[in-house]
Each structure stands twice: as C-alpha cells, then as structure tokens.
C-alpha cells in the first residue's frame, strides 16, 4: 500500500532553484500528458495548447502539491491558464513555506 | 439533523474522497472524531483534500489487490465513488465498468473483514411508487431501459444485493441531486452556474429532487449505527425544473428561456450535444442524465431516513445559497457588485 509521502523534503526544497522547480513541473506535466518534456513550453496554455481538461489540470496541480508538499487553495487555482502561471504560483508557495 | 448516536471511533476507508460527496463525508466523519483514510487513484491525492484526511492511501477500483490492501484493518468502508458516466453514449460499456468496480469493492470488503460498507447510490434507481411517493422498495425489477445513468445505478445496487446475500453488511444511501460546497467538478450545481451565467438555451420540465450535500454527508455518519442491510432514500426537496430554474434566476440573476422542450425533443437535443462534446471531453449544460431524471421524476419519500438517521434536509434556498457561494469562491460565478450602501462614501458611484 502506498501512503502519502513527502517527495521533496524541506532541506531539499530550500536549495531548489527556480529552474529546478520549473523543470520538475514540466516533467510532471509531461508524465501526466504522456508527451516529451521537450515539447512543453512555459507559455503554453494548459487548455488550448496542451489539451488539458479540468480533470487532468486537477491531477497536475495535485501532483505539484504532493511533490513539493505545498498547500494550494481552490480559489487560486481556477484562474490559472498557462504553465508559466502554475510554475509562478508553485515557486511562490515553495519559497513561502520554507 | 439530530446528533448521531454514540459509537466508538471508527477507522474508515473513504472511496471517492476527492469527489463532491466524498469531501463532505470526510469532513462530517472527522467532525465526529472518526479516523478517515481517503483513497486516491492517480499519482497523488487531490490537492484540495490535503489536510482534510487523516491518511491517504493509493487504491484503484479496477485493482482488487489495491482495494484489499487499503481496506485491511478498517472498520468500515464508505463507497462514494460509484461509477458516474460522463456521457450517456455507451450503455454497455458504462454498465460493465460500474459492475466490475462495484464487485471489486464489495469483494475486497468481504475479504478484508470490514464490519460494514456504506454505499452511496442515487434516487435514480427508483420508479414511480405504488403509494403517493416512491419508498425504498420501489425499484423496477428490470434496469431502466431508456436511461444509461439510471441503468448504471440500478446495476450497481443489484451487485450490492448479491453481496448482501453473501453475508456482507451494506447500508445503501440514495441522495437526490446534491448542492453545496466542494462541487469541484460542477455536478448538479452546473444547473445553477448555467442559469446565472445565462447559458441555458433549452430545458425540459419534470420533477427533480435537490438536497444539500452536507445533510447527505451527515446521513453517511448516521449510517454507521443504522440497522444492518438498510437502504435509505435521501431525496431532499422535490421541485419542478421550471420552478427551480426560475427560482435560481430570480434569486441570483440570469435568464431562462420561457418555454421548455417537449420530452422527445429534449432527449434528442441532449444526445446531440453529448455526441458533440465527447470527442473533446467537453461539458454540456443540460446532460442527458438530467433529462432522464426529470422525465422519470416522481415524488420520493425519505421518511425512513428522517426517522432512523435523523435526516432533516435544510431548506432548498439554503442549499442553493451554499452552491452559489461555492461557485463564486471558485470563480465559476462572478461575485455580485456590492450594494452602494455597503461602500465607503468615497467608493460610491457619483
């Protein structure tokens, strides 16, 4: 049985650069969408460019929340439209939770 | 709703913990001090249930081994993850998936030795009752022929009946259409959003039942101490679609076309829209299952739940208010402009 485990512990999060956070986010997204990370661009729209529906977007946000052990509020996630915006929110939250 | 009778703190596994009903059941169980493990199927538990569960465990309804492992050591399993076909386009496939998953859950519960399963069904299994209102036994001997959604729910209850005969204690709860907080995927509340947003271009009349999801959740907690093998309708408030839509428009704004479609035209329209939406996994305003529910709608009695579970649904207005508040919180609906009297003098329009 898999239990809810912290994947990136606080000391590791403390030294993550913005680029590393972005790279992890792109990797997670590419895994969910089953596509090559090289084809995912920061400015891509989650819906129009990446073809995500609301369920896959929730899965992406959940994976980020789990990976970085951060809390995301429902209100702040509904306005997110691009990968850039998602990465900015996650980066801000990772920095704020340290 | 009256307080739940005293029961020792239960170790519960909640299937569907990131769903609309499931989140509210988790909150209600934890409010009573029970230990709630939420099952998740994807790569991670949904972000919005972080902190709302005591534990998160990976389990997939399609994987019997994962279910047995997740249920090991639990007193009770809440199954609020019954199959809900997104479109009513594939009757055979939807029923097959629903039966396979339901049997996996019930078989695993028996193998794991849990004391009880509380299964969340739907009043969609009911047919017009012999009395003034459909009671718990008013279920058709055959699966509803014209509705995929209702047939799926009917078949899942049939699987529950088989498991009961095999000795598993299953309490079945049948809510009406749920409204309220944590409607993450915009379920029944989609009607509210559509009316207020002016997106309703057609509708069909009939009787539907609406209930606040928090009252449904509390009934799940009360089901812990219900007599064995009981089934309860949790219909809530019966209301005509016409009255419901106009009530929403009057209370929160929006518009509703004056006339409803005839039943045949509504069925055809719903099917056409679902066929167009399915390839892109799009949403439709008035899904086929809602047309089916409205057209088959008849009064439903939830007197048994009121007597034995203390089920006492709050007024429909309160449920609608909660739904609108939720969708304003998530941005599906715009917050209304504050009344000028509520503004500071400098902020008031000149």
Coordinates of C-alpha atoms in Angstrom, one line a residue:
Chain A
X1 CA 0.0 0.0 0.0
X2 CA 1.3 3.4 -0.9
X3 CA 0.9 6.1 1.8
X4 CA 1.0 9.8 1.3
X5 CA 4.8 10.5 1.5
X6 CA 6.7 13.7 1.2
X7 CA 8.7 13.5 -2.0
X8 CA 10.8 16.7 -1.7
X9 CA 11.8 17.2 1.9
X10 CA 12.2 20.7 3.3
X11 CA 16.0 20.8 3.1
X12 CA 15.9 19.7 -0.5
X13 CA 13.2 22.3 -1.3
X14 CA 15.3 25.0 0.3
X15 CA 18.0 24.6 -2.3
X16 CA 15.8 24.2 -5.4
X17 CA 16.4 26.9 -7.9
X18 CA 13.6 28.4 -9.9
X19 CA 14.8 26.5 -12.9
X20 CA 14.7 23.2 -11.0
X21 CA 11.2 23.9 -9.8
X22 CA 10.2 24.7 -13.4
X23 CA 11.9 21.5 -14.7
X24 CA 10.1 19.3 -12.1
X25 CA 6.8 20.9 -13.0
X26 CA 7.4 20.3 -16.7
X27 CA 8.4 16.7 -16.0
X28 CA 5.2 16.1 -14.0
X29 CA 3.1 17.7 -16.7
X30 CA 4.7 15.7 -19.5
X31 CA 4.2 12.5 -17.5
X32 CA 0.5 13.2 -17.0
X33 CA 0.1 14.1 -20.6
X34 CA 2.3 11.3 -21.8
X35 CA 4.4 13.5 -24.1
X36 CA 8.0 14.5 -24.4
X37 CA 9.0 17.2 -21.9
X38 CA 10.9 19.0 -24.7
X39 CA 7.6 19.7 -26.4
X40 CA 6.2 21.5 -23.4
X41 CA 6.7 25.3 -23.3
X42 CA 6.3 27.7 -20.5
X43 CA 3.9 30.0 -22.3
X44 CA 1.7 27.1 -23.3
X45 CA -1.9 27.4 -22.4
X46 CA -3.0 24.4 -20.3
X47 CA -6.2 24.0 -22.2
X48 CA -5.7 25.3 -25.7
X49 CA -2.1 24.2 -26.3
X50 CA -1.8 21.2 -24.1
X51 CA -5.3 19.9 -24.4
X52 CA -5.8 19.6 -20.7
X53 CA -9.4 19.2 -19.4
X54 CA -10.4 20.0 -15.8
X55 CA -9.6 16.6 -14.6
X56 CA -6.0 16.5 -15.9
X57 CA -5.5 20.0 -14.7
X58 CA -6.5 18.9 -11.2
X59 CA -4.2 15.9 -11.4
X60 CA -1.3 18.2 -12.4
X61 CA -2.0 20.6 -9.5
X62 CA -2.3 17.6 -7.1
X63 CA 1.0 16.2 -8.3
X64 CA 2.7 19.5 -7.7
X65 CA 1.1 19.9 -4.3
X66 CA 2.3 16.4 -3.4
X67 CA 5.7 16.7 -4.9
X68 CA 6.6 20.0 -3.2
X69 CA 4.5 19.4 -0.1
X70 CA 2.6 22.7 -0.5
X71 CA -1.0 23.7 0.1
X72 CA -2.9 25.3 -2.8
X73 CA -6.2 27.0 -2.3
X74 CA -9.1 26.2 -4.6
X75 CA -9.6 29.9 -5.3
X76 CA -6.1 30.5 -6.6
X77 CA -6.0 27.5 -8.9
X78 CA -9.1 28.3 -11.0
X79 CA -7.6 31.4 -12.6
X80 CA -4.5 29.6 -13.8
X81 CA -4.4 29.3 -17.6
X82 CA -0.7 28.8 -18.6
X83 CA 2.1 26.7 -17.4
X84 CA 4.0 29.9 -16.5
X85 CA 1.3 30.9 -14.1
X86 CA 1.3 27.5 -12.4
X87 CA 5.1 27.5 -12.0
X88 CA 5.0 31.0 -10.6
X89 CA 2.4 30.0 -8.0
X90 CA 4.2 26.9 -7.0
X91 CA 7.6 28.7 -6.8
X92 CA 6.0 31.4 -4.6
X93 CA 4.4 28.8 -2.4
X94 CA 7.6 26.7 -2.1
X95 CA 9.5 29.8 -1.0
X96 CA 6.8 30.9 1.4
X97 CA 6.6 27.5 3.1
X98 CA 10.3 27.3 4.0
Chain B
X1 CA -30.5 16.7 12.0
X2 CA -30.3 15.2 15.4
X3 CA -26.9 14.1 16.8
X4 CA -25.5 10.7 15.8
X5 CA -26.0 8.1 18.4
X6 CA -22.8 7.3 20.3
X7 CA -20.5 4.9 18.5
X8 CA -16.8 4.1 19.1
X9 CA -14.4 5.9 16.9
X10 CA -14.3 4.1 13.6
X11 CA -11.4 3.5 11.3
X12 CA -12.9 4.3 7.9
X13 CA -11.7 4.0 4.4
X14 CA -13.4 6.5 2.1
X15 CA -13.5 5.7 -1.6
X16 CA -14.2 8.9 -3.6
X17 CA -12.6 11.1 -1.0
X18 CA -11.8 13.8 -3.7
X19 CA -15.4 13.8 -5.0
X20 CA -18.2 16.2 -4.2
X21 CA -20.0 13.9 -1.7
X22 CA -16.7 12.3 -0.5
X23 CA -15.1 15.5 0.7
X24 CA -18.2 16.4 2.6
X25 CA -18.4 12.9 4.1
X26 CA -14.7 13.2 5.2
X27 CA -15.4 16.4 6.9
X28 CA -18.5 15.0 8.7
X29 CA -16.8 11.9 9.8
X30 CA -13.8 13.7 11.2
X31 CA -16.0 16.2 12.9
X32 CA -17.3 13.2 14.9
X33 CA -13.8 12.1 15.7
X34 CA -13.6 9.1 13.3
X35 CA -10.3 8.3 11.6
X36 CA -10.6 8.8 7.8
X37 CA -8.3 7.3 5.2
X38 CA -9.0 8.6 1.8
X39 CA -8.3 6.5 -1.2
X40 CA -6.7 8.2 -4.3
X41 CA -6.3 6.7 -7.7
X42 CA -3.9 9.0 -9.6
X43 CA -0.3 9.9 -9.0
X44 CA -1.1 11.9 -5.9
X45 CA -4.1 12.7 -3.6
X46 CA -6.1 15.7 -4.9
X47 CA -4.5 18.9 -3.7
X48 CA -7.8 20.1 -2.1
X49 CA -8.1 17.2 0.3
X50 CA -4.7 17.8 1.8
X51 CA -5.3 18.3 5.5
X52 CA -8.9 17.1 5.2
X53 CA -7.9 13.4 5.7
X54 CA -6.1 11.6 8.5
X55 CA -4.4 9.4 5.9
X56 CA -4.2 9.0 2.1
X57 CA -3.9 5.6 0.6
X58 CA -3.5 4.6 -3.1
X59 CA -6.3 2.3 -4.3
X60 CA -7.9 1.8 -7.7
X61 CA -11.4 0.5 -8.2
X62 CA -10.0 -1.5 -11.1
X63 CA -7.4 -3.2 -8.9
X64 CA -8.8 -5.7 -6.4
X65 CA -5.4 -6.1 -4.7
X66 CA -5.0 -2.4 -4.0
X67 CA -8.6 -2.3 -2.6
X68 CA -8.0 -5.2 -0.2
X69 CA -4.7 -3.7 1.0
X70 CA -6.4 -0.3 1.5
X71 CA -9.3 -1.9 3.4
X72 CA -7.1 -4.0 5.7
X73 CA -7.6 -3.1 9.3
X74 CA -10.6 -0.7 8.6
X75 CA -13.9 -1.0 10.5
X76 CA -16.0 0.5 7.7
X77 CA -15.7 1.4 4.0
X78 CA -17.6 4.3 2.6
X79 CA -18.0 3.8 -1.2
X80 CA -18.8 7.2 -2.6
X81 CA -17.0 6.5 -5.9
X82 CA -19.7 4.7 -7.7
X83 CA -19.3 4.9 -11.5
X84 CA -20.9 8.1 -12.9
X85 CA -20.7 8.0 -16.7
X86 CA -19.8 11.4 -18.0
X87 CA -21.9 10.9 -21.1
X88 CA -24.9 8.7 -21.7
X89 CA -23.5 7.4 -25.0
X90 CA -22.2 3.9 -24.2
X91 CA -24.7 1.9 -22.2
X92 CA -23.0 -1.4 -22.4
X93 CA -19.6 -0.1 -21.5
X94 CA -20.8 2.1 -18.7
X95 CA -22.7 -0.8 -17.1
X96 CA -19.7 -3.1 -17.5
X97 CA -17.4 -0.6 -15.8
X98 CA -19.9 0.1 -13.0
X99 CA -20.4 -3.6 -12.2
X100 CA -16.7 -4.5 -12.4
X101 CA -15.8 -1.7 -10.0
X102 CA -18.6 -2.3 -7.6
X103 CA -17.9 -6.0 -7.3
X104 CA -14.3 -5.3 -6.8
X105 CA -15.1 -3.0 -3.9
X106 CA -17.6 -5.4 -2.3
X107 CA -15.5 -8.5 -2.7
X108 CA -12.5 -6.7 -1.2
X109 CA -14.6 -5.5 1.7
X110 CA -15.7 -9.0 2.5
X111 CA -12.1 -10.4 2.1
X112 CA -10.8 -7.7 4.4
X113 CA -13.4 -8.4 7.0
X114 CA -14.8 -4.9 7.4
X115 CA -17.8 -4.5 9.6
X116 CA -19.9 -2.5 7.2
X117 CA -19.9 -0.9 3.8
X118 CA -21.9 2.3 3.3
X119 CA -22.6 2.7 -0.4
X120 CA -23.7 6.0 -1.9
X121 CA -26.3 5.2 -4.6
X122 CA -28.9 7.5 -6.2
X123 CA -32.6 8.0 -6.2
X124 CA -32.3 7.4 -9.9
X125 CA -32.8 3.7 -9.2
X126 CA -36.4 4.4 -8.1
X127 CA -39.6 4.2 -10.2
X128 CA -43.0 5.7 -9.6
X129 CA -44.2 4.2 -6.3
X130 CA -47.4 2.4 -5.7
X131 CA -48.2 5.0 -3.0
X132 CA -48.1 8.7 -3.0
X133 CA -44.3 8.7 -3.1
X134 CA -41.6 6.2 -4.0
X135 CA -40.3 4.4 -1.0
X136 CA -37.1 2.3 -0.6
X137 CA -38.6 -0.8 -2.2
X138 CA -40.0 1.0 -5.3
X139 CA -37.2 -0.2 -7.6
X140 CA -38.0 -1.6 -11.0
X141 CA -37.4 -5.4 -11.4
X142 CA -35.7 -4.5 -14.7
X143 CA -32.9 -2.0 -15.4
X144 CA -34.4 1.3 -16.7
X145 CA -34.3 0.8 -20.5
X146 CA -34.1 4.4 -21.7
X147 CA -31.5 5.9 -19.3
X148 CA -27.8 4.9 -19.2
X149 CA -27.3 6.8 -15.9
X150 CA -30.3 5.2 -14.2
X151 CA -29.4 1.7 -15.5
X152 CA -25.8 2.1 -14.2
X153 CA -27.1 2.9 -10.8
X154 CA -29.7 0.1 -10.9
X155 CA -27.0 -2.5 -11.8
X156 CA -24.7 -1.3 -9.0
X157 CA -27.5 -1.8 -6.5
X158 CA -28.1 -5.2 -7.9
X159 CA -24.4 -6.0 -7.2
X160 CA -25.0 -4.8 -3.7
X161 CA -28.0 -7.1 -3.3
X162 CA -25.8 -10.0 -4.4
X163 CA -23.1 -9.1 -1.8
X164 CA -25.7 -8.8 0.9
X165 CA -26.9 -12.3 0.2
X166 CA -23.3 -13.4 0.5
X167 CA -23.2 -12.0 4.1
X168 CA -21.7 -8.5 3.7
X169 CA -23.5 -5.8 5.6
X170 CA -24.1 -2.9 3.2
X171 CA -26.1 0.2 4.1
X172 CA -27.3 2.0 0.9
X173 CA -27.9 5.7 0.8
X174 CA -29.7 7.3 -2.2
X175 CA -29.3 11.0 -2.4
X176 CA -31.1 13.3 -4.7
X177 CA -29.2 15.9 -6.7
X178 CA -26.6 17.4 -4.4
X179 CA -25.8 21.1 -4.0
X180 CA -23.3 22.8 -1.8
X181 CA -19.6 23.2 -1.1
X182 CA -16.8 21.2 -2.8
X183 CA -18.7 20.7 -6.0
X184 CA -15.2 20.5 -7.6
X185 CA -16.3 19.0 -10.9
X186 CA -19.5 21.1 -11.2
X187 CA -22.1 18.4 -10.9
X188 CA -25.7 19.1 -10.2
X189 CA -24.7 22.7 -9.4
X190 CA -23.9 23.1 -13.1
X191 CA -27.5 24.0 -13.4
X192 CA -27.1 26.9 -11.0
X193 CA -24.0 28.1 -12.9
X194 CA -25.7 27.8 -16.2
X195 CA -28.8 29.8 -15.2
X196 CA -26.8 32.6 -13.5
X197 CA -24.4 32.7 -16.5
X198 CA -27.2 32.9 -19.0
X199 CA -26.1 29.7 -20.6
X200 CA -29.4 27.8 -20.6
X201 CA -30.6 27.7 -24.1
X202 CA -33.2 24.9 -23.6
X203 CA -34.6 22.8 -20.8
X204 CA -37.2 20.2 -20.1
X205 CA -39.7 20.1 -17.3
X206 CA -40.2 17.4 -14.8
X207 CA -39.8 16.6 -11.1
X208 CA -36.3 16.6 -9.6
X209 CA -35.0 16.3 -6.1
X210 CA -32.4 18.6 -4.6
X211 CA -30.6 18.2 -1.3
X212 CA -27.7 19.9 0.5
X213 CA -24.6 17.7 0.3
X214 CA -23.8 18.5 3.9
X215 CA -27.0 16.9 5.1
X216 CA -26.3 13.9 2.9
X217 CA -22.8 13.7 4.4
X218 CA -24.3 13.7 8.0
X219 CA -26.6 10.9 7.0
X220 CA -23.5 8.9 6.0
X221 CA -22.1 9.3 9.5
X222 CA -25.5 8.3 11.0
X223 CA -25.4 5.2 8.7
X224 CA -22.6 3.9 10.9
X225 CA -25.2 2.9 13.5
X226 CA -28.2 2.1 11.2
X227 CA -29.7 -1.4 11.3
X228 CA -27.9 -3.9 9.2
X229 CA -28.6 -4.1 5.4
X230 CA -30.8 -0.9 5.4
X231 CA -31.5 1.2 2.4
X232 CA -32.5 4.9 2.7
X233 CA -33.7 7.5 0.3
X234 CA -32.2 10.9 0.9
X235 CA -34.2 12.7 -1.7
X236 CA -34.4 16.1 -0.1
X237 CA -36.8 18.6 -1.8
X238 CA -38.9 17.7 -4.8
X239 CA -39.2 20.6 -7.2
X240 CA -40.3 21.1 -10.8
X241 CA -37.4 22.0 -13.1
X242 CA -39.4 25.1 -14.3
X243 CA -39.8 26.3 -10.7
X244 CA -36.1 25.5 -9.9
X245 CA -34.7 27.4 -12.9
X246 CA -36.9 30.4 -12.3
X247 CA -36.1 30.4 -8.6
X248 CA -32.4 30.5 -9.3
X249 CA -32.7 33.3 -11.9
X250 CA -34.8 35.4 -9.5
X251 CA -32.6 34.8 -6.5
X252 CA -29.2 35.2 -8.2
X253 CA -29.7 36.6 -11.6
X254 CA -29.5 35.1 -15.0
X255 CA -32.1 34.1 -17.6
X256 CA -34.1 31.0 -18.5
X257 CA -35.9 30.5 -21.9
X258 CA -39.6 30.9 -21.5
X259 CA -40.7 27.6 -22.9
X260 CA -39.5 24.1 -22.2
X261 CA -38.8 21.5 -24.9
X262 CA -41.1 18.5 -25.4
X263 CA -39.6 15.3 -24.0
X264 CA -38.6 13.8 -27.3
X265 CA -37.0 17.0 -28.5
X266 CA -35.1 17.3 -25.2
X267 CA -33.8 13.7 -25.4
X268 CA -32.6 14.2 -29.0
X269 CA -31.0 17.6 -28.1
X270 CA -29.2 16.2 -25.1
X271 CA -27.9 13.3 -27.2
X272 CA -26.7 15.6 -29.9
X273 CA -24.9 17.8 -27.5
X274 CA -23.2 14.9 -25.7
X275 CA -22.1 13.4 -29.0
X276 CA -20.6 16.8 -30.0
X277 CA -18.9 17.3 -26.6
X278 CA -17.5 13.8 -26.1
X279 CA -14.6 13.9 -28.5
X280 CA -13.1 16.9 -26.7
X281 CA -14.3 15.8 -23.3
X282 CA -16.4 18.9 -23.2
X283 CA -19.3 19.7 -20.8
X284 CA -22.9 20.2 -21.7
X285 CA -25.3 22.5 -19.9
X286 CA -28.2 20.0 -19.7
X287 CA -26.8 16.5 -19.7
X288 CA -28.8 13.5 -20.8
X289 CA -28.9 12.0 -17.3
X290 CA -30.6 15.1 -16.0
X291 CA -33.2 14.9 -18.8
X292 CA -33.8 11.3 -17.9
X293 CA -34.1 12.1 -14.2
X294 CA -36.5 15.0 -14.9
X295 CA -38.7 12.9 -17.3
X296 CA -38.9 10.0 -14.9
X297 CA -39.3 12.2 -11.9
X298 CA -41.9 11.2 -9.3
X299 CA -42.3 12.1 -5.7
X300 CA -39.9 10.3 -3.4
X301 CA -40.3 9.6 0.3
X302 CA -37.3 9.8 2.6
X303 CA -39.4 9.3 5.7
X304 CA -37.3 6.2 6.7
X305 CA -34.1 8.2 6.8
X306 CA -35.8 11.0 8.7
X307 CA -37.0 8.5 11.4
X308 CA -33.9 6.3 11.6
X309 CA -31.0 8.6 10.6
X310 CA -32.3 11.9 11.8
X311 CA -32.1 13.1 8.2
X312 CA -33.6 16.6 8.2
X313 CA -32.5 18.4 5.0
X314 CA -32.1 22.2 5.3
X315 CA -34.4 24.4 3.1
X316 CA -33.7 24.4 -0.6
X317 CA -32.9 28.1 -0.5
X318 CA -30.0 27.4 1.9
X319 CA -28.7 24.7 -0.3
X320 CA -28.8 27.0 -3.4
X321 CA -27.1 29.8 -1.4
X322 CA -24.3 27.4 -0.5
X323 CA -23.9 26.3 -4.1
X324 CA -23.7 29.8 -5.4
X325 CA -21.3 30.8 -2.6
X326 CA -19.1 27.8 -3.6
X327 CA -19.1 28.7 -7.3
X328 CA -18.3 32.4 -6.5
X329 CA -15.4 31.1 -4.5
X330 CA -14.0 29.1 -7.3
X331 CA -14.6 31.8 -9.9
X332 CA -17.3 29.9 -11.9
X333 CA -19.6 32.8 -10.9
X334 CA -18.8 36.4 -10.5
X335 CA -19.4 37.9 -7.2
X336 CA -22.1 40.5 -7.3
X337 CA -21.2 44.1 -7.1
X338 CA -21.7 45.3 -3.6
X339 CA -24.7 47.4 -2.9
X340 CA -23.8 51.1 -2.9
X341 CA -24.9 51.4 0.7
X342 CA -22.2 48.9 1.7
X343 CA -19.4 51.1 0.2
X344 CA -17.5 53.8 1.8
X345 CA -18.7 57.2 0.6
X346 CA -15.6 57.8 -1.5
X347 CA -16.2 54.4 -3.3
X348 CA -19.8 55.1 -4.2
X349 CA -20.6 55.9 -7.8
X350 CA -21.3 59.5 -8.3

